[in-house]
Short mmCIF file of C-alpha atoms and ligand atoms in Angstrom, two decimals:
data_model
loop_
_atom_site.label_atom_id
_atom_site.label_comp_id
_atom_site.label_asym_id
_atom_site.label_seq_id
_atom_site.Cartn_x
_atom_site.Cartn_y
_atom_site.Cartn_z
CA MET A 594 7.83 -18.71 20.65
CA THR A 595 9.76 -16.51 18.36
CA PRO A 596 7.64 -13.40 17.79
CA ILE A 597 6.98 -12.14 14.24
CA ASN A 598 10.30 -10.05 12.38
CA ARG A 599 8.12 -7.77 10.43
CA GLU A 600 11.59 -5.52 9.32
CA LEU A 601 13.43 -8.41 8.05
CA PHE A 602 10.30 -9.09 5.75
CA THR A 603 9.76 -5.52 5.02
CA SER A 604 13.82 -5.17 4.02
CA LEU A 605 13.31 -7.93 1.73
CA PRO A 606 15.81 -7.32 -1.76
CA LEU A 607 12.36 -7.45 -4.32
CA ASP A 608 12.83 -6.19 -7.29
CA PRO A 609 9.48 -6.28 -9.92
CA SER A 610 12.19 -5.69 -12.53
CA SER A 611 14.08 -8.64 -12.80
CA SER A 612 13.36 -11.27 -15.01
CA SER A 613 12.87 -13.68 -11.36
CA PRO A 614 9.18 -13.73 -10.59
CA LEU A 615 8.34 -12.16 -7.32
CA HIS A 616 7.27 -14.90 -5.80
CA ARG A 617 10.67 -17.49 -6.42
CA GLN A 618 12.65 -13.81 -5.37
CA LEU A 619 9.90 -13.81 -1.93
CA TYR A 620 11.64 -17.61 -2.00
CA ASP A 621 14.66 -16.69 -1.90
CA GLY A 622 14.52 -13.75 0.97
CA VAL A 623 12.18 -16.11 3.36
CA ARG A 624 14.83 -19.17 2.93
CA ASN A 625 17.82 -17.06 2.67
CA ALA A 626 17.48 -15.72 5.99
CA ILE A 627 16.71 -18.94 7.87
CA LEU A 628 19.52 -20.65 6.33
CA ARG A 629 21.43 -17.57 7.56
CA GLY A 630 19.99 -18.13 11.51
CA ALA A 631 18.29 -14.93 10.85
CA LEU A 632 14.99 -15.99 11.31
CA ARG A 633 15.38 -19.16 13.87
CA PRO A 634 13.13 -21.78 14.41
CA GLY A 635 9.64 -21.48 16.23
CA THR A 636 9.50 -17.96 14.92
CA ARG A 637 6.14 -16.45 13.58
CA LEU A 638 5.48 -15.65 9.71
CA PRO A 639 3.08 -12.57 9.11
CA ALA A 640 0.12 -13.54 7.87
CA THR A 641 -0.43 -13.61 3.79
CA ARG A 642 -2.88 -10.94 3.45
CA ALA A 643 -0.39 -8.78 5.74
CA LEU A 644 2.83 -9.35 4.05
CA ALA A 645 0.80 -8.56 1.19
CA ARG A 646 -0.55 -5.74 1.93
CA SER A 647 2.74 -4.14 3.35
CA LEU A 648 5.12 -5.66 0.98
CA GLY A 649 2.31 -4.70 -2.17
CA LEU A 650 2.20 -7.62 -3.64
CA SER A 651 -0.56 -8.83 -5.16
CA ARG A 652 -1.89 -12.15 -2.57
CA ASN A 653 -1.45 -15.22 -4.58
CA THR A 654 2.38 -14.11 -4.74
CA VAL A 655 2.68 -14.64 -1.19
CA MET A 656 0.86 -17.45 -1.53
CA THR A 657 2.83 -19.57 -3.63
CA ALA A 658 5.86 -18.61 -2.10
CA PHE A 659 4.93 -19.91 0.81
CA ASP A 660 3.67 -23.12 0.10
CA GLN A 661 6.79 -24.04 -1.29
CA LEU A 662 8.67 -23.34 1.40
CA LEU A 663 5.35 -24.92 3.14
CA ALA A 664 6.02 -27.82 0.93
CA GLU A 665 10.14 -27.83 1.51
CA GLY A 666 9.99 -28.14 4.62
CA TYR A 667 10.77 -24.44 6.03
CA ILE A 668 8.35 -23.98 7.12
CA GLU A 669 5.01 -25.12 8.88
CA GLY A 670 1.30 -24.63 9.85
CA ARG A 671 0.66 -24.95 13.37
CA HIS A 672 -3.77 -25.54 13.31
CA GLY A 673 -5.21 -21.92 14.22
CA SER A 674 -2.15 -20.39 15.51
CA GLY A 675 -0.03 -19.08 11.71
CA THR A 676 2.61 -19.92 10.11
CA PHE A 677 6.49 -20.83 11.61
CA VAL A 678 9.91 -21.46 10.33
CA SER A 679 9.97 -25.00 11.41
CA SER A 680 11.03 -26.39 14.83
CA SER A 681 12.42 -29.46 13.05
CA LEU A 682 14.90 -28.04 10.53
CA PRO A 683 18.07 -29.88 10.24
CA GLU A 684 21.51 -27.73 12.33
CA GLN A 685 24.02 -29.12 9.73
CA LEU A 686 21.87 -27.29 6.73
CA LEU A 687 21.19 -23.18 9.37
CA GLN A 688 25.13 -22.89 7.72
CA ILE A 689 26.06 -19.44 7.36
CA PRO A 690 28.22 -17.90 4.46
CA ASP A 691 31.72 -15.78 5.87
CA SER A 692 30.46 -12.73 3.92
CA GLU A 693 27.27 -12.60 5.95
CA THR A 694 28.07 -13.95 9.45
CA PRO A 695 29.76 -14.24 12.23
CA HIS A 696 31.94 -11.40 12.10
CA ALA A 697 29.87 -9.06 10.01
CA ARG A 698 27.27 -9.89 12.33
CA LEU A 699 28.63 -8.42 14.88
CA LYS A 700 27.20 -4.56 14.84
CA LYS A 701 27.08 -4.05 18.71
CA PRO A 702 28.83 -5.44 20.80
CA SER A 703 27.57 -7.70 23.88
CA SER A 704 27.75 -5.98 26.86
CA ARG A 705 28.21 -9.98 28.38
CA LEU A 706 30.22 -11.79 25.59
CA SER A 707 33.80 -11.22 23.85
CA HIS A 708 33.97 -10.22 20.52
CA ARG A 709 34.95 -14.23 19.84
CA GLY A 710 32.46 -15.85 22.45
CA GLN A 711 29.70 -13.21 19.75
CA VAL A 712 31.28 -14.87 17.05
CA ILE A 713 30.72 -18.62 18.40
CA ALA A 714 27.23 -17.82 19.72
CA ALA A 715 26.98 -16.65 15.95
CA SER A 716 28.07 -19.65 14.17
CA PRO A 717 25.56 -21.98 13.83
CA GLY A 718 26.11 -24.08 16.46
CA ALA A 719 26.86 -28.67 16.76
CA VAL A 720 27.15 -29.66 13.65
CA HIS A 721 26.98 -33.39 13.87
CA GLN A 722 23.15 -34.04 15.03
CA ILE A 723 24.18 -37.26 16.34
CA GLU A 724 21.91 -40.29 15.14
CA PRO A 725 21.15 -42.82 17.54
CA ILE A 726 21.37 -45.25 14.65
CA ALA A 727 23.59 -45.26 11.43
CA ARG A 728 21.75 -44.78 8.35
CA PRO A 729 22.74 -43.80 4.85
CA PHE A 730 24.79 -41.99 4.02
CA GLU A 731 25.73 -40.23 6.65
CA ILE A 732 29.53 -40.32 6.08
CA GLY A 733 31.81 -42.05 9.08
CA PRO A 734 33.69 -45.40 9.33
CA ALA A 735 31.72 -49.00 9.25
CA LEU A 736 31.54 -49.38 13.30
CA ASP A 737 29.98 -52.33 12.16
CA ALA A 738 33.43 -53.78 11.43
CA PHE A 739 35.07 -52.32 14.62
CA PRO A 740 37.25 -55.04 16.49
CA ARG A 741 34.96 -54.41 19.62
CA LYS A 742 36.38 -57.27 21.23
CA LEU A 743 40.08 -56.99 20.46
CA TRP A 744 39.81 -53.44 21.46
CA ALA A 745 38.44 -54.56 24.77
CA ARG A 746 40.60 -57.41 25.33
CA LEU A 747 43.27 -54.35 25.06
CA ALA A 748 41.88 -52.48 27.21
CA ILE A 749 41.28 -54.86 30.11
CA ARG A 750 44.73 -55.87 29.93
CA ARG A 751 45.74 -52.42 29.80
CA LEU A 752 42.99 -51.75 33.02
CA ARG A 753 45.25 -54.87 34.85
CA VAL A 754 48.62 -54.75 34.53
CA GLY A 755 48.38 -50.35 35.04
CA THR A 756 50.76 -49.64 38.01
CA PRO A 757 49.31 -46.50 39.92
CA ASP A 758 50.78 -44.22 37.92
CA PHE A 759 49.17 -45.13 34.64
CA PHE A 760 45.84 -43.19 37.34
CA GLY A 761 47.80 -40.16 37.01
CA TYR A 762 47.99 -36.78 35.87
CA ALA A 763 49.55 -37.61 31.94
CA PRO A 764 51.96 -35.51 29.98
CA SER A 765 50.01 -32.97 27.79
CA ALA A 766 52.40 -33.54 24.84
CA GLY A 767 51.22 -37.47 24.89
CA TYR A 768 51.66 -41.02 26.04
CA ALA A 769 55.51 -41.53 25.29
CA PRO A 770 54.90 -45.08 23.39
CA LEU A 771 52.01 -43.65 20.96
CA ARG A 772 54.07 -40.76 20.07
CA GLU A 773 56.96 -43.23 18.58
CA ALA A 774 53.98 -45.31 16.87
CA ILE A 775 52.59 -42.45 15.02
CA ALA A 776 55.78 -40.71 13.87
CA THR A 777 56.93 -44.45 12.67
CA TYR A 778 53.23 -45.19 10.94
CA VAL A 779 52.65 -41.34 9.56
CA GLY A 780 57.14 -41.73 7.98
CA THR A 781 56.22 -44.67 6.65
CA SER A 782 52.96 -43.96 5.22
CA ARG A 783 52.38 -40.85 4.41
CA GLY A 784 56.28 -39.40 4.23
CA VAL A 785 56.05 -37.07 7.28
CA HIS A 786 59.55 -36.61 8.04
CA CYS A 787 59.36 -35.92 12.35
CA THR A 788 60.85 -37.36 14.95
CA ALA A 789 58.28 -38.84 18.03
CA GLU A 790 59.00 -35.71 19.69
CA GLN A 791 56.96 -33.34 17.57
CA VAL A 792 54.21 -35.69 18.34
CA ILE A 793 52.14 -34.52 20.18
CA VAL A 794 48.32 -36.11 20.59
CA VAL A 795 45.45 -34.72 21.36
CA SER A 796 41.41 -35.20 21.23
CA GLY A 797 40.72 -34.70 17.27
CA SER A 798 41.38 -32.44 14.97
CA LYS A 799 38.76 -30.26 16.29
CA ARG A 800 41.38 -29.16 19.11
CA ALA A 801 44.42 -29.66 16.64
CA ILE A 802 42.66 -26.89 14.17
CA HIS A 803 42.47 -24.64 17.57
CA LEU A 804 45.45 -25.12 19.29
CA ALA A 805 47.46 -24.37 16.26
CA ALA A 806 45.31 -21.06 15.90
CA ASN A 807 45.76 -20.12 18.85
CA VAL A 808 49.80 -20.41 18.75
CA LEU A 809 49.70 -19.31 15.30
CA LEU A 810 47.87 -16.23 14.93
CA ASP A 811 46.61 -13.15 16.51
CA PRO A 812 43.13 -12.33 16.52
CA GLY A 813 41.57 -11.28 13.25
CA GLU A 814 45.03 -12.54 11.07
CA VAL A 815 43.89 -13.27 7.98
CA THR A 816 43.51 -17.03 7.49
CA TRP A 817 42.72 -19.14 3.92
CA MET A 818 40.29 -21.74 3.83
CA GLU A 819 39.16 -24.10 0.80
CA ASP A 820 35.85 -23.24 -0.81
CA PRO A 821 34.00 -25.17 -0.38
CA GLY A 822 35.61 -26.50 2.46
CA TYR A 823 35.13 -28.09 5.64
CA PRO A 824 32.51 -25.75 7.82
CA THR A 825 33.96 -27.24 10.84
CA ALA A 826 37.69 -25.59 10.52
CA ARG A 827 36.35 -22.50 9.57
CA ARG A 828 33.95 -22.30 12.33
CA VAL A 829 37.23 -23.56 14.89
CA LEU A 830 39.85 -21.40 12.74
CA GLN A 831 36.87 -17.91 13.50
CA GLY A 832 36.39 -19.40 17.06
CA ALA A 833 39.99 -18.67 17.91
CA GLY A 834 39.73 -15.64 16.58
CA ALA A 835 41.04 -15.61 13.03
CA ARG A 836 39.23 -13.99 9.38
CA VAL A 837 38.56 -16.91 7.46
CA VAL A 838 38.96 -16.61 3.53
CA PRO A 839 36.93 -18.43 0.47
CA VAL A 840 39.94 -19.08 -1.22
CA PRO A 841 38.35 -21.43 -4.72
CA VAL A 842 39.21 -24.90 -5.34
CA ASP A 843 39.23 -26.89 -8.57
CA ASP A 844 40.20 -29.60 -10.26
CA GLN A 845 43.80 -29.28 -8.95
CA GLY A 846 43.19 -28.89 -4.67
CA LEU A 847 43.01 -24.92 -3.83
CA ASP A 848 44.04 -22.11 -6.04
CA VAL A 849 47.28 -21.18 -4.43
CA GLU A 850 47.18 -17.82 -7.11
CA ALA A 851 43.88 -16.46 -6.23
CA GLY A 852 44.46 -16.47 -3.02
CA LYS A 853 47.84 -15.07 -3.09
CA SER A 854 46.17 -12.44 -5.45
CA ARG A 855 43.48 -12.13 -3.51
CA TYR A 856 44.31 -12.57 -0.05
CA PRO A 857 47.99 -10.98 -0.28
CA ALA A 858 48.40 -11.26 3.79
CA ALA A 859 46.91 -14.25 4.65
CA ARG A 860 48.64 -16.20 7.32
CA LEU A 861 48.09 -19.71 7.16
CA ALA A 862 46.02 -21.56 4.80
CA TYR A 863 44.14 -24.73 6.11
CA VAL A 864 44.05 -27.40 3.52
CA THR A 865 43.19 -30.70 3.20
CA PRO A 866 45.25 -32.03 -0.11
CA SER A 867 45.23 -35.58 0.21
CA HIS A 868 41.71 -35.77 -0.11
CA GLN A 869 40.10 -32.67 -0.02
CA TYR A 870 37.03 -32.42 1.95
CA PRO A 871 33.92 -32.24 0.65
CA LEU A 872 34.86 -32.08 -3.52
CA GLY A 873 37.73 -35.13 -2.96
CA VAL A 874 40.12 -34.31 -5.58
CA THR A 875 43.79 -34.59 -4.59
CA MET A 876 45.99 -31.49 -5.18
CA SER A 877 49.03 -31.57 -7.66
CA LEU A 878 52.28 -31.50 -6.90
CA ALA A 879 52.23 -28.26 -8.36
CA ARG A 880 49.86 -26.40 -6.13
CA ARG A 881 51.52 -28.12 -3.58
CA LEU A 882 55.23 -26.73 -4.08
CA SER A 883 53.63 -23.51 -4.94
CA LEU A 884 51.77 -23.41 -1.27
CA LEU A 885 54.85 -24.52 0.56
CA GLU A 886 56.54 -21.80 -1.54
CA TRP A 887 54.32 -18.93 -0.56
CA ALA A 888 54.21 -20.13 2.99
CA ALA A 889 57.80 -19.66 3.40
CA THR A 890 58.18 -16.73 1.25
CA ARG A 891 55.66 -15.15 3.80
CA ARG A 892 56.68 -16.71 6.26
CA ALA A 893 53.06 -17.88 6.30
CA TRP A 894 51.71 -21.70 7.83
CA VAL A 895 50.47 -24.49 6.18
CA LEU A 896 47.99 -26.13 8.24
CA GLU A 897 47.95 -29.85 6.67
CA ASP A 898 44.36 -32.04 7.72
CA ASP A 899 44.96 -35.16 6.45
CA TYR A 900 41.68 -36.65 7.95
CA ASP A 901 41.26 -39.44 5.92
CA SER A 902 44.69 -40.14 3.42
CA GLU A 903 44.39 -43.68 4.51
CA TYR A 904 41.34 -44.28 2.57
CA ARG A 905 42.53 -44.21 -1.37
CA TYR A 906 41.65 -47.68 -3.54
CA GLU A 907 43.79 -46.71 -6.89
CA GLY A 908 47.28 -44.95 -7.79
CA ARG A 909 49.71 -43.90 -5.32
CA PRO A 910 49.38 -41.60 -2.23
CA LEU A 911 50.63 -38.10 -3.10
CA GLU A 912 53.44 -37.27 -0.51
CA SER A 913 52.38 -35.61 2.35
CA LEU A 914 53.25 -31.41 2.47
CA GLN A 915 54.72 -32.01 5.46
CA GLY A 916 57.19 -34.08 3.67
CA LEU A 917 57.98 -31.86 1.30
CA ASP A 918 58.44 -29.13 3.68
CA ARG A 919 62.15 -27.62 3.53
CA ALA A 920 60.91 -24.51 5.04
CA SER A 921 59.22 -25.80 8.91
CA ARG A 922 55.96 -23.89 8.11
CA VAL A 923 53.17 -26.73 7.37
CA VAL A 924 51.70 -28.06 10.65
CA TYR A 925 50.03 -31.61 10.17
CA ILE A 926 46.42 -32.89 11.61
CA GLY A 927 46.34 -36.74 11.64
CA SER A 928 42.46 -38.25 13.54
CA LEU A 929 41.73 -41.20 14.12
CA SER A 930 37.64 -40.72 13.64
CA LYS A 931 37.54 -41.77 10.08
CA VAL A 932 40.06 -44.44 10.13
CA LEU A 933 39.13 -46.42 14.38
CA PHE A 934 36.17 -44.25 15.60
CA PRO A 935 34.86 -42.15 16.33
CA ALA A 936 33.99 -41.39 19.56
CA LEU A 937 37.32 -42.57 20.40
CA ARG A 938 38.69 -39.10 20.64
CA LEU A 939 41.83 -38.82 19.43
CA GLY A 940 44.09 -37.72 16.71
CA TYR A 941 47.55 -35.73 16.62
CA LEU A 942 49.61 -32.68 15.36
CA ILE A 943 52.97 -33.00 13.78
CA VAL A 944 54.65 -29.35 14.53
CA PRO A 945 58.24 -28.13 13.36
CA SER A 946 61.25 -28.84 16.59
CA ALA A 947 60.49 -25.49 17.16
CA LEU A 948 56.96 -25.27 17.85
CA VAL A 949 57.14 -28.34 20.35
CA ASP A 950 57.83 -26.90 23.96
CA THR A 951 54.97 -24.01 22.52
CA PHE A 952 52.33 -26.55 21.39
CA VAL A 953 52.91 -28.43 24.42
CA THR A 954 52.56 -25.21 26.82
CA ALA A 955 49.11 -24.47 25.03
CA HIS A 956 48.07 -28.07 24.96
CA SER A 957 48.81 -28.40 28.98
CA ILE A 958 47.02 -25.00 29.30
CA LEU A 959 43.70 -25.66 27.04
CA ASP A 960 43.81 -29.18 27.85
CA GLY A 961 45.83 -30.77 30.18
CA ALA A 962 46.31 -33.92 27.98
CA SER A 963 44.23 -36.85 26.16
CA PRO A 964 43.22 -39.79 28.05
CA THR A 965 46.17 -42.68 28.79
CA LEU A 966 43.70 -45.80 29.14
CA GLU A 967 43.34 -44.66 25.09
CA GLN A 968 46.18 -43.91 23.91
CA SER A 969 48.12 -46.94 25.55
CA VAL A 970 45.45 -49.22 23.82
CA LEU A 971 45.89 -47.18 20.84
CA ALA A 972 49.66 -47.87 20.98
CA ASP A 973 49.64 -51.40 21.55
CA PHE A 974 46.96 -51.94 18.96
CA ILE A 975 49.09 -50.21 16.13
CA THR A 976 52.64 -51.77 17.56
CA GLU A 977 50.76 -55.18 17.63
CA GLY A 978 50.13 -54.78 13.88
CA HIS A 979 46.12 -54.54 14.38
CA PHE A 980 45.60 -51.09 12.78
CA ILE A 981 47.19 -52.10 9.27
CA ARG A 982 45.59 -55.42 9.32
CA HIS A 983 42.57 -52.89 9.87
CA LEU A 984 43.02 -50.38 7.65
CA ARG A 985 43.49 -53.28 4.68
CA ARG A 986 40.22 -54.64 6.25
CA MET A 987 38.58 -51.33 6.11
CA ARG A 988 39.74 -50.81 2.18
CA THR A 989 38.85 -53.80 1.32
CA LEU A 990 35.17 -53.59 2.07
CA TYR A 991 35.44 -49.62 1.50
CA VAL A 992 35.74 -50.01 -2.04
CA GLU A 993 32.64 -53.16 -1.69
CA ARG A 994 30.48 -50.31 -0.37
CA GLN A 995 31.03 -47.66 -2.86
CA ALA A 996 30.34 -49.66 -6.12
CA CYS A 997 27.36 -51.27 -4.24
CA LEU A 998 26.16 -47.39 -3.99
CA VAL A 999 27.42 -47.01 -7.52
CA ARG A 1000 25.02 -49.60 -8.74
CA ALA A 1001 22.36 -49.03 -6.47
CA ALA A 1002 22.26 -44.72 -8.15
CA ALA A 1003 22.96 -46.01 -11.19
CA ARG A 1004 20.05 -48.52 -11.23
CA GLU A 1005 17.31 -46.92 -7.93
CA LEU A 1006 18.28 -42.82 -9.25
CA GLY A 1007 18.51 -42.60 -12.71
CA GLY A 1008 17.85 -38.88 -13.72
CA LEU A 1009 17.67 -37.85 -10.62
CA LEU A 1010 21.48 -37.74 -9.00
CA ASP A 1011 24.11 -38.43 -10.59
CA VAL A 1012 26.88 -41.03 -8.37
CA GLN A 1013 29.97 -41.43 -10.10
CA ALA A 1014 32.92 -43.90 -8.65
CA ALA A 1015 36.46 -42.31 -6.91
CA GLU A 1016 39.27 -44.02 -5.90
CA ALA A 1017 39.94 -42.07 -2.17
CA GLY A 1018 37.47 -41.63 0.32
CA MET A 1019 34.69 -42.37 2.39
CA HIS A 1020 31.72 -40.49 0.41
CA LEU A 1021 31.02 -39.52 -3.22
CA ILE A 1022 29.09 -36.73 -4.60
CA GLY A 1023 25.71 -36.98 -6.19
CA TRP A 1024 25.34 -34.44 -8.41
CA LEU A 1025 21.67 -33.23 -8.79
CA PRO A 1026 20.08 -32.05 -12.78
CA LYS A 1027 20.46 -28.77 -13.25
CA GLY A 1028 18.02 -25.57 -11.77
CA ILE A 1029 17.48 -28.26 -8.48
CA ASP A 1030 18.68 -27.12 -5.21
CA ASP A 1031 21.15 -29.33 -2.87
CA VAL A 1032 18.84 -27.72 0.13
CA ALA A 1033 15.71 -27.83 -0.60
CA ALA A 1034 16.89 -32.02 -1.73
CA SER A 1035 18.52 -32.31 1.18
CA LEU A 1036 15.45 -31.82 3.07
CA HIS A 1037 13.51 -33.73 1.57
CA ALA A 1038 15.60 -37.15 1.60
CA ARG A 1039 16.15 -35.98 5.77
CA GLN A 1040 12.24 -35.78 6.07
CA ALA A 1041 12.69 -39.19 3.79
CA GLY A 1042 15.50 -40.56 7.20
CA ILE A 1043 18.09 -40.18 4.89
CA MET A 1044 21.41 -37.87 5.28
CA ALA A 1045 22.03 -36.36 2.21
CA ARG A 1046 24.78 -33.14 3.21
CA PRO A 1047 24.16 -30.08 0.43
CA LEU A 1048 27.28 -29.52 -0.62
CA SER A 1049 26.14 -25.73 -1.10
CA ALA A 1050 25.78 -26.34 2.23
CA PHE A 1051 30.56 -25.70 2.47
CA THR A 1052 30.27 -23.97 -0.11
CA ASP A 1053 30.81 -19.52 0.58
CA LYS A 1054 31.64 -17.56 -2.40
CA THR A 1055 32.28 -20.23 -4.97
CA ARG A 1056 28.62 -21.03 -7.44
CA ARG A 1057 28.43 -24.87 -7.66
CA PRO A 1058 26.03 -27.17 -9.52
CA GLY A 1059 24.17 -28.90 -7.11
CA GLY A 1060 25.14 -31.45 -5.33
CA LEU A 1061 24.25 -34.05 -2.31
CA LEU A 1062 27.32 -36.07 -0.16
CA LEU A 1063 26.79 -40.08 0.09
CA GLY A 1064 28.72 -41.89 2.73
CA TYR A 1065 29.44 -45.40 1.81
CA SER A 1066 32.00 -46.55 3.87
CA SER A 1067 29.26 -46.57 6.86
CA VAL A 1068 26.23 -48.26 5.39
CA ASN A 1069 26.13 -52.08 4.69
CA ARG A 1070 24.59 -53.24 0.91
CA SER A 1071 20.94 -53.82 2.60
CA GLN A 1072 20.82 -50.55 4.01
CA ILE A 1073 21.87 -48.76 0.76
CA TRP A 1074 19.78 -50.26 -1.62
CA ASP A 1075 17.34 -49.15 0.42
CA GLY A 1076 18.46 -45.42 1.21
CA ALA A 1077 18.93 -45.09 -2.87
CA ARG A 1078 14.96 -46.36 -3.27
CA ARG A 1079 14.33 -44.03 -0.20
CA LEU A 1080 16.25 -40.46 -1.48
CA ALA A 1081 15.18 -41.59 -5.36
CA SER A 1082 11.54 -41.38 -3.95
CA ALA A 1083 11.70 -37.74 -2.21
CA LEU A 1084 14.06 -36.38 -4.78
CA ARG A 1085 10.97 -36.73 -6.23
CA HIS A 1086 9.35 -34.06 -4.77
CA VAL A 1087 11.87 -31.78 -5.48
CA ARG A 1088 11.03 -28.79 -7.74
C1 PLP B 220 37.48 -32.62 6.43
C2 PLP B 220 37.96 -33.09 8.35
N1 PLP B 220 38.82 -33.13 8.37
C3 PLP B 220 38.84 -33.95 10.40
C4 PLP B 220 37.71 -34.82 9.99
C5 PLP B 220 37.30 -35.19 12.13
O1 PLP B 220 37.60 -34.40 12.92
P1 PLP B 220 38.16 -35.14 14.52
O2 PLP B 220 39.09 -35.27 14.31
O3 PLP B 220 37.71 -33.78 15.15
O4 PLP B 220 36.53 -36.10 15.18
C6 PLP B 220 36.35 -34.55 10.28
C7 PLP B 220 35.44 -35.25 9.75
O5 PLP B 220 34.67 -35.08 9.97
C8 PLP B 220 37.39 -33.86 8.44
O6 PLP B 220 36.08 -34.49 7.94
#
């Protein structure tokens, strides 16, 4: 059991002259301390009477705030022993804005950890809590529709015919036939200009971002991050020593002018231009060109994460940034986690020719190489035409699943959540009515067995209305309808 942190409570910013009632201010203060990680799960809270006395508040005020925290699941009462921060708080809700941590939290140097180690230790940890079953509305591919038998057949064939070399150390740049297959695929489908030599196979986007940060950034160098943006990318970059700063996203994608005026010294920009994560907007051509021009003039780098560009249901996708880049400033990242399955742990980097050797060396130091069996099966899967067929089937399936979610939301969630169709991706954003807090809504949903991540968990500085991310591709029709009903009944209890 973690003991009471009295100092934290007495330093809560409470302002009797504010238009917000004191119980609300106290509730906000405690809730934020929990979400920031300053109050960890299991921490004991002071008794309401003692807290009221030390804060100069009435006991009723404190009890009202605690009642709301209890109702929303942030705290729990244990019979006879007091009140505690809930032990079952979902890890992915414990998101910390960059302005408050990890850098700001690094006040005293630890004798055991490096600066980077402390940044990593201060971050909220595993992003995805692994769920034993697909649950609505987790964002991910339709694992129930993956052609497992075919994959198994290709794997067995490879194992049977593999020479002893096949089981030895593999090249750090990746299995040559797979690099060829990827270069051909991204050339035709994403307008990426590259040769197979520029393709480096890694164990997913996280590893790709980490490698790029290690090779391209010095510790403390400024990196633009989309706000809202992909929290994992933010943490990986921070863990690699970058100073990550938020740049707002609007309906044209990353606001390049805002980035230039607020953080002119940036060395790198992380972007998801095909389908911004999590808002889903496509970066306009004008913004793409201005981002590339900024990178070329400042000799900065652009990290293009093209994680789910395959799933566009209407209109033609815009060409990748990499394909528009004439100054070799773009490092392109592709992942197989969304198109095939996350456990495959395969992704790739496409780097400017001049950087290939350095990236391959960095990969050999940090990772060695990706597993040969999986790489060779994937190469066969692509070159024998199964990959394109699988994508076509998944597009049709996801269009149906998205339409099903929109229908189910219209029927079950009217007045509680506004869910509109989108032309790309694997999730929709459900907008909550004004004044409803999305973290509280997400917690209620989770207690009802529904995964609906709050939009504010992706946001650093730019305030937005409350929203919930609803993945539809991983769940079938009956799970979608059942999920919508359970979500509706959870949201009715959110104040
Ligand atoms: C924006 C974004 N990029 C990339 C990925 C894939 O990451 P990885 O390849 O490490 O599984 C995800 C998965 O959630 C994502 O949301």
